[in-house]
């Protein structure tokens, strides 16, 4: 039988496995139990993170955690590095942006849009999105908005995926 939902807590640190297919975080202590236990609430626009094995981060566009819409002309860049041999995975928990104008780009590797990194996904609007998984141990997420029409924005979790065969 699958994991049992427990709830969501914020600003706590926990390690374990995030199963993006099931959409659950499995802690080493509570293996098999849903424990969406975010290590950090991140609402700033420029962060570089090194993820340890099984660690997840919670990112959001400016204003999202306060129930506000994101501002005009914003550009947020988050970069993530996992241990060598692991991959980085992003799962959208909530997304509502101006379709076609306010965009989330997920790139394989670390850099800026003009660095010609491979694009893993380009997302806009509020349609459901599949988990995005890097082919390397690095990922860059960039959110940009235009000069008008503001929505609630982006809320996602980013995690380091364990190597195949490892257990929590």
Short mmCIF file of N, CA and C in Angstrom, two decimals:
data_model
loop_
_atom_site.label_atom_id
_atom_site.label_comp_id
_atom_site.label_asym_id
_atom_site.label_seq_id
_atom_site.Cartn_x
_atom_site.Cartn_y
_atom_site.Cartn_z
N UNK A 1 0.84 -1.18 0.00
CA UNK A 1 0.00 0.00 0.00
C UNK A 1 0.89 1.24 0.00
N UNK A 2 0.40 2.33 -0.59
CA UNK A 2 1.18 3.56 -0.72
C UNK A 2 1.29 4.34 0.56
N UNK A 3 2.06 5.43 0.53
CA UNK A 3 2.24 6.27 1.70
C UNK A 3 0.94 6.91 2.18
N UNK A 4 0.87 7.23 3.46
CA UNK A 4 -0.28 7.88 4.06
C UNK A 4 0.01 9.36 4.25
N UNK A 5 -0.87 10.26 3.76
CA UNK A 5 -0.62 11.69 3.93
C UNK A 5 -0.60 12.08 5.40
N UNK A 6 0.37 12.92 5.76
CA UNK A 6 0.49 13.41 7.12
C UNK A 6 0.25 14.91 7.16
N UNK A 7 0.68 15.64 6.15
CA UNK A 7 0.51 17.08 6.13
C UNK A 7 1.77 17.76 5.67
N UNK A 8 1.75 19.07 5.78
CA UNK A 8 2.87 19.88 5.34
C UNK A 8 3.32 20.74 6.49
N UNK A 9 4.60 20.77 6.74
CA UNK A 9 5.16 21.67 7.73
C UNK A 9 6.20 22.51 7.05
N UNK A 10 6.53 23.64 7.61
CA UNK A 10 7.48 24.53 6.95
C UNK A 10 8.69 24.81 7.80
N UNK A 11 9.75 25.26 7.14
CA UNK A 11 10.99 25.71 7.77
C UNK A 11 11.66 24.66 8.63
N UNK A 12 11.44 23.41 8.38
CA UNK A 12 12.13 22.35 9.10
C UNK A 12 13.09 21.65 8.17
N UNK A 13 14.10 21.06 8.72
CA UNK A 13 15.07 20.35 7.91
C UNK A 13 14.83 18.86 8.05
N UNK A 14 14.88 18.17 6.95
CA UNK A 14 14.70 16.73 6.97
C UNK A 14 15.43 16.14 5.78
N UNK A 15 15.84 14.91 5.91
CA UNK A 15 16.49 14.22 4.80
C UNK A 15 15.79 12.91 4.55
N UNK A 16 15.81 12.49 3.32
CA UNK A 16 15.17 11.25 2.93
C UNK A 16 15.09 11.19 1.43
N UNK A 17 14.07 10.53 0.91
CA UNK A 17 13.88 10.40 -0.54
C UNK A 17 12.61 11.11 -0.94
N UNK A 18 12.68 11.88 -2.02
CA UNK A 18 11.47 12.46 -2.58
C UNK A 18 11.11 11.64 -3.81
N UNK A 19 9.96 11.03 -3.78
CA UNK A 19 9.50 10.21 -4.88
C UNK A 19 8.62 11.07 -5.77
N UNK A 20 9.18 11.57 -6.88
CA UNK A 20 8.44 12.48 -7.74
C UNK A 20 7.31 11.78 -8.50
N UNK A 21 7.42 10.51 -8.72
CA UNK A 21 6.34 9.79 -9.40
C UNK A 21 5.10 9.75 -8.52
N UNK A 22 5.31 9.48 -7.21
CA UNK A 22 4.21 9.44 -6.28
C UNK A 22 3.90 10.81 -5.71
N UNK A 23 4.84 11.77 -5.86
CA UNK A 23 4.65 13.10 -5.32
C UNK A 23 4.77 13.16 -3.81
N UNK A 24 5.64 12.32 -3.25
CA UNK A 24 5.78 12.29 -1.80
C UNK A 24 7.24 12.34 -1.39
N UNK A 25 7.45 12.84 -0.19
CA UNK A 25 8.77 12.86 0.41
C UNK A 25 8.81 11.77 1.46
N UNK A 26 9.77 10.89 1.37
CA UNK A 26 9.89 9.78 2.31
C UNK A 26 11.11 10.03 3.18
N UNK A 27 10.88 10.32 4.44
CA UNK A 27 12.01 10.58 5.31
C UNK A 27 12.67 9.28 5.71
N UNK A 28 13.94 9.37 6.07
CA UNK A 28 14.67 8.18 6.51
C UNK A 28 14.04 7.63 7.79
N UNK A 29 13.52 8.52 8.64
CA UNK A 29 12.92 8.08 9.90
C UNK A 29 11.51 7.55 9.72
N UNK A 30 10.76 8.14 8.76
CA UNK A 30 9.38 7.75 8.56
C UNK A 30 9.19 7.22 7.15
N UNK A 31 10.02 6.29 6.75
CA UNK A 31 9.98 5.77 5.39
C UNK A 31 8.58 5.25 5.07
N UNK A 32 8.06 5.67 3.93
CA UNK A 32 6.73 5.24 3.52
C UNK A 32 5.62 6.19 3.95
N UNK A 33 5.95 7.23 4.68
CA UNK A 33 4.96 8.20 5.12
C UNK A 33 5.16 9.50 4.38
N UNK A 34 4.08 10.12 3.94
CA UNK A 34 4.20 11.42 3.29
C UNK A 34 4.64 12.42 4.34
N UNK A 35 5.71 13.10 4.07
CA UNK A 35 6.22 14.10 5.00
C UNK A 35 6.76 15.25 4.17
N UNK A 36 5.88 16.05 3.61
CA UNK A 36 6.34 17.19 2.81
C UNK A 36 6.90 18.20 3.79
N UNK A 37 8.12 17.99 4.17
CA UNK A 37 8.77 18.72 5.24
C UNK A 37 9.87 19.56 4.62
N UNK A 38 9.52 20.73 4.16
CA UNK A 38 10.44 21.56 3.40
C UNK A 38 11.59 22.03 4.27
N UNK A 39 12.77 22.03 3.70
CA UNK A 39 13.93 22.46 4.45
C UNK A 39 14.04 23.98 4.52
N UNK A 40 13.54 24.68 3.51
CA UNK A 40 13.64 26.13 3.48
C UNK A 40 12.47 26.68 2.66
N UNK A 41 11.87 27.77 3.12
CA UNK A 41 10.93 28.51 2.30
C UNK A 41 11.72 29.62 1.64
N UNK A 42 11.78 29.60 0.32
CA UNK A 42 12.63 30.53 -0.42
C UNK A 42 11.76 31.38 -1.31
N UNK A 43 11.70 32.68 -1.04
CA UNK A 43 10.88 33.53 -1.89
C UNK A 43 11.71 34.62 -2.56
N UNK A 44 13.00 34.67 -2.30
CA UNK A 44 13.87 35.62 -2.97
C UNK A 44 14.14 35.19 -4.39
N UNK A 45 14.76 36.06 -5.16
CA UNK A 45 14.89 35.79 -6.59
C UNK A 45 16.26 35.29 -7.03
N UNK A 46 17.26 35.28 -6.20
CA UNK A 46 18.58 34.82 -6.64
C UNK A 46 19.17 33.94 -5.54
N UNK A 47 19.19 32.65 -5.79
CA UNK A 47 19.75 31.71 -4.82
C UNK A 47 20.53 30.63 -5.54
N UNK A 48 21.64 30.23 -4.94
CA UNK A 48 22.43 29.10 -5.42
C UNK A 48 22.45 28.07 -4.30
N UNK A 49 22.06 26.84 -4.62
CA UNK A 49 21.96 25.81 -3.60
C UNK A 49 22.78 24.58 -3.96
N UNK A 50 23.37 23.99 -2.94
CA UNK A 50 23.99 22.69 -3.05
C UNK A 50 23.11 21.74 -2.27
N UNK A 51 22.52 20.77 -2.95
CA UNK A 51 21.61 19.82 -2.32
C UNK A 51 22.38 18.60 -1.84
N UNK A 52 22.15 18.21 -0.60
CA UNK A 52 22.74 16.96 -0.14
C UNK A 52 21.80 15.82 -0.53
N UNK A 53 22.27 14.61 -0.44
CA UNK A 53 21.53 13.43 -0.85
C UNK A 53 20.15 13.39 -0.19
N UNK A 54 19.09 13.42 -0.99
CA UNK A 54 17.74 13.31 -0.48
C UNK A 54 17.14 14.61 0.02
N UNK A 55 17.87 15.70 -0.03
CA UNK A 55 17.38 16.98 0.48
C UNK A 55 16.45 17.65 -0.54
N UNK A 56 15.44 18.38 -0.05
CA UNK A 56 14.57 19.12 -0.94
C UNK A 56 14.50 20.59 -0.51
N UNK A 57 14.23 21.45 -1.48
CA UNK A 57 14.04 22.88 -1.23
C UNK A 57 12.69 23.27 -1.80
N UNK A 58 12.09 24.26 -1.19
CA UNK A 58 10.79 24.77 -1.57
C UNK A 58 11.02 26.17 -2.12
N UNK A 59 10.71 26.41 -3.40
CA UNK A 59 10.90 27.73 -3.98
C UNK A 59 9.55 28.32 -4.39
N UNK A 60 9.50 29.66 -4.40
CA UNK A 60 8.28 30.33 -4.85
C UNK A 60 8.62 31.70 -5.41
N UNK A 61 7.76 32.17 -6.30
CA UNK A 61 7.93 33.51 -6.87
C UNK A 61 7.63 34.54 -5.78
N UNK A 62 8.14 35.77 -5.94
CA UNK A 62 7.90 36.81 -4.94
C UNK A 62 6.40 37.01 -4.71
N UNK A 63 6.02 37.08 -3.44
CA UNK A 63 4.63 37.31 -3.05
C UNK A 63 3.82 36.05 -2.85
N UNK A 64 4.25 34.93 -3.41
CA UNK A 64 3.43 33.72 -3.36
C UNK A 64 3.13 33.29 -1.93
N UNK A 65 4.14 33.22 -1.08
CA UNK A 65 3.95 32.75 0.29
C UNK A 65 3.13 33.71 1.14
N UNK A 66 3.02 34.97 0.69
CA UNK A 66 2.24 35.97 1.41
C UNK A 66 0.83 36.13 0.84
N UNK A 67 0.48 35.28 -0.15
CA UNK A 67 -0.83 35.37 -0.77
C UNK A 67 -0.96 36.54 -1.74
N UNK A 68 0.17 37.06 -2.20
CA UNK A 68 0.18 38.20 -3.12
C UNK A 68 0.57 37.72 -4.52
N UNK A 69 0.24 38.52 -5.52
CA UNK A 69 0.69 38.25 -6.88
C UNK A 69 2.13 38.70 -7.05
N UNK A 70 2.85 38.09 -7.97
CA UNK A 70 4.23 38.51 -8.25
C UNK A 70 4.22 39.89 -8.93
N UNK A 71 5.32 40.64 -8.83
CA UNK A 71 5.39 41.98 -9.43
C UNK A 71 5.67 41.94 -10.94
N UNK A 72 5.56 43.10 -11.57
CA UNK A 72 5.92 43.26 -12.98
C UNK A 72 7.44 43.19 -13.13
N UNK A 73 7.87 42.81 -14.32
CA UNK A 73 9.29 42.84 -14.71
C UNK A 73 10.21 42.16 -13.71
N UNK A 74 9.83 41.01 -13.23
CA UNK A 74 10.67 40.28 -12.28
C UNK A 74 11.43 39.18 -13.02
N UNK A 75 12.65 38.93 -12.56
CA UNK A 75 13.41 37.79 -13.06
C UNK A 75 14.05 37.11 -11.85
N UNK A 76 13.63 35.89 -11.62
CA UNK A 76 14.16 35.09 -10.51
C UNK A 76 15.01 33.97 -11.09
N UNK A 77 16.18 33.75 -10.49
CA UNK A 77 17.07 32.66 -10.93
C UNK A 77 17.46 31.84 -9.71
N UNK A 78 17.17 30.56 -9.77
CA UNK A 78 17.57 29.62 -8.72
C UNK A 78 18.44 28.55 -9.37
N UNK A 79 19.59 28.27 -8.78
CA UNK A 79 20.45 27.21 -9.29
C UNK A 79 20.61 26.13 -8.22
N UNK A 80 20.71 24.89 -8.68
CA UNK A 80 20.77 23.75 -7.78
C UNK A 80 21.86 22.79 -8.24
N UNK A 81 22.67 22.34 -7.29
CA UNK A 81 23.71 21.33 -7.54
C UNK A 81 23.49 20.16 -6.60
N UNK A 82 23.42 18.97 -7.14
CA UNK A 82 23.30 17.75 -6.35
C UNK A 82 24.66 17.06 -6.31
N UNK A 83 24.84 16.08 -5.43
CA UNK A 83 26.09 15.33 -5.43
C UNK A 83 26.36 14.70 -6.81
N UNK A 84 27.62 14.54 -7.14
CA UNK A 84 28.02 13.96 -8.42
C UNK A 84 27.34 12.60 -8.60
N UNK A 85 26.81 12.37 -9.78
CA UNK A 85 26.14 11.12 -10.09
C UNK A 85 24.66 11.12 -9.79
N UNK A 86 24.17 12.14 -9.08
CA UNK A 86 22.74 12.25 -8.80
C UNK A 86 22.12 13.24 -9.77
N UNK A 87 20.81 13.32 -9.76
CA UNK A 87 20.09 14.24 -10.62
C UNK A 87 19.26 15.18 -9.75
N UNK A 88 18.84 16.29 -10.36
CA UNK A 88 17.99 17.26 -9.69
C UNK A 88 16.60 17.15 -10.29
N UNK A 89 15.57 17.17 -9.45
CA UNK A 89 14.20 17.05 -9.91
C UNK A 89 13.37 18.20 -9.37
N UNK A 90 12.49 18.74 -10.23
CA UNK A 90 11.59 19.81 -9.82
C UNK A 90 10.14 19.37 -10.02
N UNK A 91 9.32 19.55 -8.99
CA UNK A 91 7.90 19.26 -9.06
C UNK A 91 7.13 20.53 -8.75
N UNK A 92 6.23 20.93 -9.65
CA UNK A 92 5.38 22.11 -9.44
C UNK A 92 4.25 21.72 -8.49
N UNK A 93 4.14 22.46 -7.39
CA UNK A 93 3.02 22.26 -6.47
C UNK A 93 1.84 23.15 -6.86
N UNK A 94 2.17 24.36 -7.32
CA UNK A 94 1.14 25.30 -7.76
C UNK A 94 1.78 26.26 -8.76
N UNK A 95 1.04 26.56 -9.83
CA UNK A 95 1.56 27.51 -10.81
C UNK A 95 0.40 28.21 -11.49
N UNK A 96 0.45 29.54 -11.50
CA UNK A 96 -0.53 30.35 -12.19
C UNK A 96 0.18 31.61 -12.68
N UNK A 97 0.50 31.64 -13.96
CA UNK A 97 1.19 32.79 -14.56
C UNK A 97 0.41 33.24 -15.80
N UNK A 98 0.70 34.44 -16.26
CA UNK A 98 0.06 34.95 -17.47
C UNK A 98 0.53 34.09 -18.65
N UNK A 99 -0.40 33.36 -19.22
CA UNK A 99 -0.09 32.40 -20.28
C UNK A 99 0.63 33.06 -21.45
N UNK A 100 1.81 32.53 -21.77
CA UNK A 100 2.59 33.01 -22.90
C UNK A 100 3.47 34.21 -22.64
N UNK A 101 3.29 34.86 -21.49
CA UNK A 101 4.07 36.07 -21.20
C UNK A 101 4.94 35.95 -19.96
N UNK A 102 4.43 35.32 -18.93
CA UNK A 102 5.19 35.10 -17.70
C UNK A 102 5.56 33.63 -17.68
N UNK A 103 6.86 33.35 -17.68
CA UNK A 103 7.34 32.01 -18.03
C UNK A 103 8.33 31.47 -17.01
N UNK A 104 8.27 30.16 -16.81
CA UNK A 104 9.26 29.44 -16.01
C UNK A 104 10.05 28.58 -16.99
N UNK A 105 11.38 28.75 -16.97
CA UNK A 105 12.27 27.93 -17.81
C UNK A 105 13.14 27.08 -16.89
N UNK A 106 13.24 25.81 -17.21
CA UNK A 106 14.07 24.90 -16.43
C UNK A 106 15.16 24.41 -17.36
N UNK A 107 16.41 24.63 -16.95
CA UNK A 107 17.55 24.29 -17.82
C UNK A 107 18.47 23.27 -17.16
N UNK A 108 19.08 22.46 -17.99
CA UNK A 108 20.01 21.42 -17.56
C UNK A 108 21.38 22.06 -17.38
N UNK A 109 21.86 22.12 -16.15
CA UNK A 109 23.14 22.76 -15.86
C UNK A 109 22.93 24.06 -15.12
N UNK A 110 24.03 24.77 -14.89
CA UNK A 110 23.98 26.04 -14.17
C UNK A 110 24.42 27.16 -15.10
N UNK A 111 23.61 28.20 -15.17
CA UNK A 111 23.94 29.34 -16.01
C UNK A 111 22.74 30.24 -16.21
N UNK A 112 22.86 31.15 -17.15
CA UNK A 112 21.79 32.07 -17.50
C UNK A 112 21.16 31.63 -18.81
N UNK A 113 20.04 32.27 -19.16
CA UNK A 113 19.33 31.92 -20.40
C UNK A 113 20.22 32.04 -21.63
N UNK A 114 21.09 33.04 -21.64
CA UNK A 114 21.94 33.27 -22.82
C UNK A 114 23.18 32.37 -22.84
N UNK A 115 23.30 31.47 -21.86
CA UNK A 115 24.44 30.54 -21.84
C UNK A 115 24.22 29.33 -22.74
N UNK A 116 23.10 29.26 -23.40
CA UNK A 116 22.78 28.17 -24.33
C UNK A 116 22.72 26.80 -23.64
N UNK A 117 22.24 26.80 -22.40
CA UNK A 117 22.05 25.52 -21.70
C UNK A 117 20.86 24.79 -22.31
N UNK A 118 20.88 23.45 -22.30
CA UNK A 118 19.72 22.71 -22.79
C UNK A 118 18.48 23.03 -21.96
N UNK A 119 17.37 23.29 -22.62
CA UNK A 119 16.12 23.61 -21.93
C UNK A 119 15.37 22.30 -21.67
N UNK A 120 15.08 22.04 -20.41
CA UNK A 120 14.34 20.84 -20.02
C UNK A 120 12.84 21.07 -20.11
N UNK A 121 12.40 22.30 -19.80
CA UNK A 121 10.97 22.62 -19.84
C UNK A 121 10.78 24.13 -19.90
N UNK A 122 9.73 24.55 -20.59
CA UNK A 122 9.26 25.92 -20.58
C UNK A 122 7.79 25.86 -20.22
N UNK A 123 7.41 26.56 -19.12
CA UNK A 123 6.05 26.45 -18.60
C UNK A 123 5.45 27.83 -18.42
N UNK A 124 4.14 27.91 -18.69
CA UNK A 124 3.42 29.16 -18.52
C UNK A 124 1.95 28.83 -18.33
N UNK A 125 1.22 29.70 -17.66
CA UNK A 125 -0.20 29.46 -17.42
C UNK A 125 -0.42 28.65 -16.16
N UNK A 126 -1.48 27.85 -16.18
CA UNK A 126 -1.81 27.07 -14.99
C UNK A 126 -2.07 25.59 -15.28
N UNK A 127 -1.70 25.14 -16.47
CA UNK A 127 -1.90 23.73 -16.80
C UNK A 127 -1.02 22.86 -15.90
N UNK A 128 -1.43 21.62 -15.66
CA UNK A 128 -0.61 20.72 -14.83
C UNK A 128 0.73 20.45 -15.52
N UNK A 129 1.75 20.25 -14.71
CA UNK A 129 3.09 20.03 -15.24
C UNK A 129 3.68 18.76 -14.64
N UNK A 130 4.37 18.00 -15.48
CA UNK A 130 5.08 16.80 -15.03
C UNK A 130 6.34 17.22 -14.27
N UNK A 131 6.86 16.34 -13.45
CA UNK A 131 8.15 16.59 -12.80
C UNK A 131 9.22 16.73 -13.88
N UNK A 132 10.17 17.62 -13.65
CA UNK A 132 11.28 17.84 -14.57
C UNK A 132 12.54 17.32 -13.90
N UNK A 133 13.29 16.47 -14.60
CA UNK A 133 14.49 15.86 -14.02
C UNK A 133 15.69 16.18 -14.91
N UNK A 134 16.75 16.65 -14.28
CA UNK A 134 17.96 17.00 -15.02
C UNK A 134 18.65 15.74 -15.55
N UNK A 135 19.49 15.90 -16.55
CA UNK A 135 20.30 14.78 -17.01
C UNK A 135 21.66 14.80 -16.32
N UNK A 136 21.96 15.91 -15.64
CA UNK A 136 23.22 16.06 -14.92
C UNK A 136 22.90 16.28 -13.44
N UNK A 137 23.88 16.67 -12.67
CA UNK A 137 23.66 16.94 -11.25
C UNK A 137 23.37 18.42 -11.00
N UNK A 138 23.03 19.16 -12.05
CA UNK A 138 22.77 20.60 -11.90
C UNK A 138 21.52 21.02 -12.67
N UNK A 139 20.84 22.05 -12.10
CA UNK A 139 19.64 22.58 -12.73
C UNK A 139 19.54 24.07 -12.44
N UNK A 140 19.05 24.83 -13.42
CA UNK A 140 18.76 26.25 -13.24
C UNK A 140 17.28 26.46 -13.54
N UNK A 141 16.59 27.20 -12.66
CA UNK A 141 15.18 27.55 -12.84
C UNK A 141 15.11 29.06 -12.93
N UNK A 142 14.49 29.57 -14.00
CA UNK A 142 14.36 31.02 -14.19
C UNK A 142 12.88 31.35 -14.39
N UNK A 143 12.39 32.29 -13.58
CA UNK A 143 11.02 32.79 -13.71
C UNK A 143 11.08 34.24 -14.14
N UNK A 144 10.36 34.60 -15.21
CA UNK A 144 10.32 35.99 -15.68
C UNK A 144 8.87 36.42 -15.87
N UNK A 145 8.62 37.69 -15.54
CA UNK A 145 7.29 38.27 -15.79
C UNK A 145 7.45 39.51 -16.66
N UNK A 146 6.36 39.86 -17.36
CA UNK A 146 6.40 41.03 -18.23
C UNK A 146 5.87 42.27 -17.49
N UNK A 147 5.42 43.26 -18.24
CA UNK A 147 5.07 44.56 -17.66
C UNK A 147 3.64 44.66 -17.15
N UNK A 148 2.79 43.67 -17.39
CA UNK A 148 1.43 43.75 -16.86
C UNK A 148 0.84 42.36 -16.63
N UNK A 149 -0.30 42.30 -16.04
CA UNK A 149 -1.04 41.09 -15.66
C UNK A 149 -0.20 40.21 -14.74
N UNK A 150 -0.50 40.31 -13.47
CA UNK A 150 0.22 39.55 -12.46
C UNK A 150 -0.70 38.49 -11.86
N UNK A 151 -0.16 37.32 -11.62
CA UNK A 151 -0.91 36.20 -11.07
C UNK A 151 -0.22 35.76 -9.77
N UNK A 152 -0.64 34.60 -9.25
CA UNK A 152 -0.04 34.12 -8.00
C UNK A 152 1.37 33.59 -8.19
N UNK A 153 1.69 33.06 -9.37
CA UNK A 153 3.05 32.64 -9.66
C UNK A 153 3.34 31.18 -9.47
N UNK A 154 4.53 30.91 -8.97
CA UNK A 154 5.10 29.57 -8.93
C UNK A 154 5.39 29.13 -7.50
N UNK A 155 5.10 27.88 -7.22
CA UNK A 155 5.50 27.23 -5.97
C UNK A 155 5.94 25.82 -6.34
N UNK A 156 7.19 25.47 -6.06
CA UNK A 156 7.73 24.18 -6.48
C UNK A 156 8.68 23.62 -5.44
N UNK A 157 8.93 22.34 -5.55
CA UNK A 157 9.97 21.72 -4.73
C UNK A 157 11.03 21.14 -5.65
N UNK A 158 12.27 21.29 -5.21
CA UNK A 158 13.43 20.82 -5.95
C UNK A 158 14.16 19.84 -5.05
N UNK A 159 14.53 18.71 -5.59
CA UNK A 159 15.22 17.71 -4.77
C UNK A 159 16.34 17.01 -5.50
N UNK A 160 17.27 16.49 -4.71
CA UNK A 160 18.35 15.67 -5.24
C UNK A 160 17.85 14.22 -5.24
N UNK A 161 17.88 13.60 -6.40
CA UNK A 161 17.44 12.21 -6.50
C UNK A 161 18.60 11.28 -6.20
N UNK A 162 18.34 10.31 -5.33
CA UNK A 162 19.36 9.34 -4.99
C UNK A 162 19.73 8.49 -6.20
N UNK A 163 20.93 7.96 -6.15
CA UNK A 163 21.38 7.07 -7.21
C UNK A 163 20.53 5.81 -7.22
N UNK A 164 20.34 5.23 -8.38
CA UNK A 164 19.54 4.01 -8.51
C UNK A 164 20.07 2.95 -7.57
N UNK A 165 19.15 2.29 -6.89
CA UNK A 165 19.52 1.19 -5.99
C UNK A 165 19.73 1.60 -4.55
N UNK A 166 19.89 2.90 -4.28
CA UNK A 166 20.08 3.34 -2.88
C UNK A 166 18.75 3.39 -2.18
N UNK A 167 18.73 3.10 -0.93
CA UNK A 167 17.53 3.15 -0.11
C UNK A 167 17.58 4.37 0.79
N UNK A 168 16.41 4.79 1.26
CA UNK A 168 16.36 5.89 2.22
C UNK A 168 16.97 5.44 3.54
#
